[in-house]
PDB file of C-alpha atoms in Angstrom:
ATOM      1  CA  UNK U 207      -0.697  11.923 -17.859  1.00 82.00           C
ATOM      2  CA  UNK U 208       2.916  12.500 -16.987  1.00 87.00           C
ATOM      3  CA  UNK U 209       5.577   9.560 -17.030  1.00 92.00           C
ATOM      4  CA  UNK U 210       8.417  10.381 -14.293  1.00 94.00           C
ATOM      5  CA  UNK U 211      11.899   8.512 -14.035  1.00 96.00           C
ATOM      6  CA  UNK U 212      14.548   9.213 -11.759  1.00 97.00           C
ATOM      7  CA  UNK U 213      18.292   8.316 -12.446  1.00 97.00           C
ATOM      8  CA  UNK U 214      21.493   9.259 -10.782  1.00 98.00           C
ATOM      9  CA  UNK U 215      21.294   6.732  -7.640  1.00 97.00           C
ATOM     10  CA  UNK U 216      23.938   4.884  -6.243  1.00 97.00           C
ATOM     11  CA  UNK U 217      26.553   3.192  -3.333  1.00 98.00           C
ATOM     12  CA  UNK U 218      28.127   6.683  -1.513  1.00 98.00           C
ATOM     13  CA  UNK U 219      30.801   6.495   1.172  1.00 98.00           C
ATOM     14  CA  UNK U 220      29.428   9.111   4.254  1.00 98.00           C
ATOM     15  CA  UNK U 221      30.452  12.788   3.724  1.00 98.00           C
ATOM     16  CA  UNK U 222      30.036  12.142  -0.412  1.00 98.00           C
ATOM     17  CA  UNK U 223      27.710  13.539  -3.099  1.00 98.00           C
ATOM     18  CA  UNK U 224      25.122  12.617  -5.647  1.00 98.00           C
ATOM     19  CA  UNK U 225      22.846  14.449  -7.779  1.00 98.00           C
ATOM     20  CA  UNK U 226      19.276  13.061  -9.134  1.00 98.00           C
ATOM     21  CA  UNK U 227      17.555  13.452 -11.693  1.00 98.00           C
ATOM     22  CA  UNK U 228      13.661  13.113 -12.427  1.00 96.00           C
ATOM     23  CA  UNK U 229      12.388  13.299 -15.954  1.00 94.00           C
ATOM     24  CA  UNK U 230       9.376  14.150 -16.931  1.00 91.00           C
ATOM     25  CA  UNK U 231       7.587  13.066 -20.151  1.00 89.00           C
ATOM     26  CA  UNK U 232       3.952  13.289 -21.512  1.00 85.00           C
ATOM     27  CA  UNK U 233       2.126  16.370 -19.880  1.00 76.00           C
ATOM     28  CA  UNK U 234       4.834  19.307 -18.512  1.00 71.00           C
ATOM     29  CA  UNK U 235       5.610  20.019 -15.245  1.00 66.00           C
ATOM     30  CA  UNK U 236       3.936  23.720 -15.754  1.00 66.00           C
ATOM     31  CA  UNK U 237       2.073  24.589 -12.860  1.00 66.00           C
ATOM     32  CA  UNK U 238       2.756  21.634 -10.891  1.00 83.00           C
ATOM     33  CA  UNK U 239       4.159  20.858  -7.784  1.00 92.00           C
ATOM     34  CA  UNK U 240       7.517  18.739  -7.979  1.00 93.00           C
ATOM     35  CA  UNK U 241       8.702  16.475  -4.667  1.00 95.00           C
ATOM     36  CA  UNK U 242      11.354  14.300  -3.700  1.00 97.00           C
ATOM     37  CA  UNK U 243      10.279  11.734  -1.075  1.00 98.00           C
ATOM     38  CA  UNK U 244      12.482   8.463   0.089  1.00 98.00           C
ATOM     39  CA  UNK U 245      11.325   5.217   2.030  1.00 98.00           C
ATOM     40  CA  UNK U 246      13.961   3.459   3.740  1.00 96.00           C
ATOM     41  CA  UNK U 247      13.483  -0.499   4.550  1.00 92.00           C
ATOM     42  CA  UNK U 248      10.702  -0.839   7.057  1.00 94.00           C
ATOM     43  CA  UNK U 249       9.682   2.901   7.468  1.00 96.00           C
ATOM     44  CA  UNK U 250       6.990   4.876   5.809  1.00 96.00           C
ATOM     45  CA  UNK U 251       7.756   7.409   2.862  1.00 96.00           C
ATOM     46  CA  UNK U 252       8.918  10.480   3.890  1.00 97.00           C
ATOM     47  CA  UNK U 253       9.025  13.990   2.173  1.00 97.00           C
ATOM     48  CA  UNK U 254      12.518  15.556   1.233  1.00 98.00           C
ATOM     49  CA  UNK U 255      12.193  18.234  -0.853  1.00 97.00           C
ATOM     50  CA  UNK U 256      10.076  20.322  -3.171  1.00 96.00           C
ATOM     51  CA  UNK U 257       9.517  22.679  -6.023  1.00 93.00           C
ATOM     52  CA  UNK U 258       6.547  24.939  -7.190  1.00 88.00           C
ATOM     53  CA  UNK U 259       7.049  24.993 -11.242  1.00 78.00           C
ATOM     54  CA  UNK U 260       5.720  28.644 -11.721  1.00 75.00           C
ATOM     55  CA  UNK U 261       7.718  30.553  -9.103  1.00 75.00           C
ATOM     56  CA  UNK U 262      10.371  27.895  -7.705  1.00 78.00           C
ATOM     57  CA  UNK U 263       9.873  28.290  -4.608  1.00 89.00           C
ATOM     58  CA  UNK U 264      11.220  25.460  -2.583  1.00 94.00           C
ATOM     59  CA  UNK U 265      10.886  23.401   0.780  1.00 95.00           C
ATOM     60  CA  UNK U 266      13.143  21.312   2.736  1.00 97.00           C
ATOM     61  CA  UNK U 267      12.679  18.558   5.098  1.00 97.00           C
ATOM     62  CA  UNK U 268      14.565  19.505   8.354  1.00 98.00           C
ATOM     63  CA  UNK U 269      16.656  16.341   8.271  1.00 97.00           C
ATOM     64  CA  UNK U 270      17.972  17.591   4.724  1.00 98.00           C
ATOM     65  CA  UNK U 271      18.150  21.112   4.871  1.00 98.00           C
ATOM     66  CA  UNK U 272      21.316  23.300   4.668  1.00 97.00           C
ATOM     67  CA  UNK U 273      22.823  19.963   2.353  1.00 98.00           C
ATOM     68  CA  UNK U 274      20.396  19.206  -0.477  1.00 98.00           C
ATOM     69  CA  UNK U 275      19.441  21.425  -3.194  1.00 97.00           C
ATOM     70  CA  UNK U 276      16.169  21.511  -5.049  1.00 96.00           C
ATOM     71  CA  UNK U 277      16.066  22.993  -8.773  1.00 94.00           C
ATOM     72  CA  UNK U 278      14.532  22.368 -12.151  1.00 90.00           C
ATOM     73  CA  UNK U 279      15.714  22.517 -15.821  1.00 89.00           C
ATOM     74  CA  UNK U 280      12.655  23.976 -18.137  1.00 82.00           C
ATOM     75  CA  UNK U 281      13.988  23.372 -21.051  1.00 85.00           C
ATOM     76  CA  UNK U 282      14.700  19.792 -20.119  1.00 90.00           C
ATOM     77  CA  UNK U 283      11.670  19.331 -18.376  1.00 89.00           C
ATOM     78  CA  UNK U 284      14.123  17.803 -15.399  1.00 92.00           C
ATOM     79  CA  UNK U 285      14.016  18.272 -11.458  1.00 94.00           C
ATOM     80  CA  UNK U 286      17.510  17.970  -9.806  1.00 97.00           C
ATOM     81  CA  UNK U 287      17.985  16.836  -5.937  1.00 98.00           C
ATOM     82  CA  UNK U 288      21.684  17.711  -5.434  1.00 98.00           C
ATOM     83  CA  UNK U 289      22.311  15.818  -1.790  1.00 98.00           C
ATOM     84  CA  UNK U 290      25.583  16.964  -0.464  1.00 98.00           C
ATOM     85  CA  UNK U 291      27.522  15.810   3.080  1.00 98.00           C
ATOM     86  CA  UNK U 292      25.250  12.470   2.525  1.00 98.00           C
ATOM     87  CA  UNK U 293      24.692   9.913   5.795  1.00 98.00           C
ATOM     88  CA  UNK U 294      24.202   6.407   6.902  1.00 97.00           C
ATOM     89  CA  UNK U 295      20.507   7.046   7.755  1.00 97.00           C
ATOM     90  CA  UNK U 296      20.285   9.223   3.898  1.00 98.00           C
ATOM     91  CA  UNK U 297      19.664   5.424   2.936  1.00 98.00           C
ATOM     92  CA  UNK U 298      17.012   5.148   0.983  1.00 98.00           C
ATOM     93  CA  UNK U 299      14.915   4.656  -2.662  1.00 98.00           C
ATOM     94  CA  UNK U 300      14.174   8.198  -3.490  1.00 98.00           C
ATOM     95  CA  UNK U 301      11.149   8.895  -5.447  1.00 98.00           C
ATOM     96  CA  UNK U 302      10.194  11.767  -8.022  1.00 97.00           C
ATOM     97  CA  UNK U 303       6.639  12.602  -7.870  1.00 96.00           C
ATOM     98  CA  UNK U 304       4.148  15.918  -9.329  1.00 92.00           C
ATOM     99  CA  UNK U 305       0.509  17.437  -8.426  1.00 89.00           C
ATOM    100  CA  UNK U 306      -1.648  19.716  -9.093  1.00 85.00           C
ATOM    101  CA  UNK U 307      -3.184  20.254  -5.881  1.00 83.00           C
ATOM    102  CA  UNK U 308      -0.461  22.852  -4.357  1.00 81.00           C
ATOM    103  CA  UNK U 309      -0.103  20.906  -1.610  1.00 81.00           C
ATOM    104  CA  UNK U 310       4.054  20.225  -1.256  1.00 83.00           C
ATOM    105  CA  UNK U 311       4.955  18.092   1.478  1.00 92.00           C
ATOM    106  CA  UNK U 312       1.892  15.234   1.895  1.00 92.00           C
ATOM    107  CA  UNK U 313       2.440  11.873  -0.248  1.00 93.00           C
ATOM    108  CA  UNK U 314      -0.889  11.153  -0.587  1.00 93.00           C
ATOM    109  CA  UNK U 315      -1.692  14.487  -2.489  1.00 92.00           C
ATOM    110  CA  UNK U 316       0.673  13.768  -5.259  1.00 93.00           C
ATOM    111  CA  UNK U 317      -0.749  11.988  -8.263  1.00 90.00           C
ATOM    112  CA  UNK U 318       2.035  10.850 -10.215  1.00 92.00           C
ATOM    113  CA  UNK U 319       5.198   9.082  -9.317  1.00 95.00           C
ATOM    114  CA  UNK U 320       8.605   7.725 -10.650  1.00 97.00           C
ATOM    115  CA  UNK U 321       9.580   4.176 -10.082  1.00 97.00           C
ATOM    116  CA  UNK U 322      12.207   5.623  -7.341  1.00 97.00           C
ATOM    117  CA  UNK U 323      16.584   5.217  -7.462  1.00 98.00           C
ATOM    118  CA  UNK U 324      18.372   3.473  -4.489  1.00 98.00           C
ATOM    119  CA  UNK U 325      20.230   5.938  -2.934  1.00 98.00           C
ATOM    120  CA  UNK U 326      23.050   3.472  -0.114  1.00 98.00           C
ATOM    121  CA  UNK U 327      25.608   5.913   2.173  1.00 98.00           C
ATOM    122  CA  UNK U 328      27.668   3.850   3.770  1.00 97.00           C
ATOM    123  CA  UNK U 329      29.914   4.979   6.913  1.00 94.00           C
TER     124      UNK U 329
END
């Protein structure tokens, strides 16, 4: 089992920063696959970013890339989502989740997930 909580949400003014953090307790993140997803009011969950544990290789959504950063602490057994230039539409809870399947971008193949941060960017 692995317990996952993110931290580090918050109210933004457009063009600002924030940098979140997912925790991971119980079972490490070795050899998993670590995402960021968000769900904004009314829409389905959508995939933001990710990170392979073994060789950190990384994947952006398209509506993200070029302003967030992916990237993991070992030692603190911690995945960072640094969002930079933030939105309106970057509104959103964001969730933390892992798998072991390899699969990095579908929802529905991750097993475990955090109880998600509210992430607000207002213009």
């Amino acid at each position: 089992q692995v317990q996952l909580v993110e931290s580090g949400g918050g109210l933004v003014q457009a063009g600002g920063s924030l940098k979140l953090s997912c925790a991971a307790s119980g079972r490490t993140f070795s050899w998993y696959v670590v995402g960021w997803f968000r769900q904004a009011p009314g829409k389905e969950r959508e995939f933001v970013a990710s990170i392979w544990w073994g060789d950190r290789n990384t994947g952006y959504a398209d509506s993200v890339k070029g302003r967030f950063t992916i990237s993991r602490d070992n030692a603190k057994n911690t995945v960072y989502l640094q969002m930079n230039s933030l939105k309106p539409e970057d509104t959103a809870v964001y969730y933390c989740a892992c798998n072991t399947d390899g699969v990095s971008r579908v929802a529905s193949a991750f097993d475990y997930w955090g109880q998600g941060t509210q992430v607000t960017v207002s213009s």
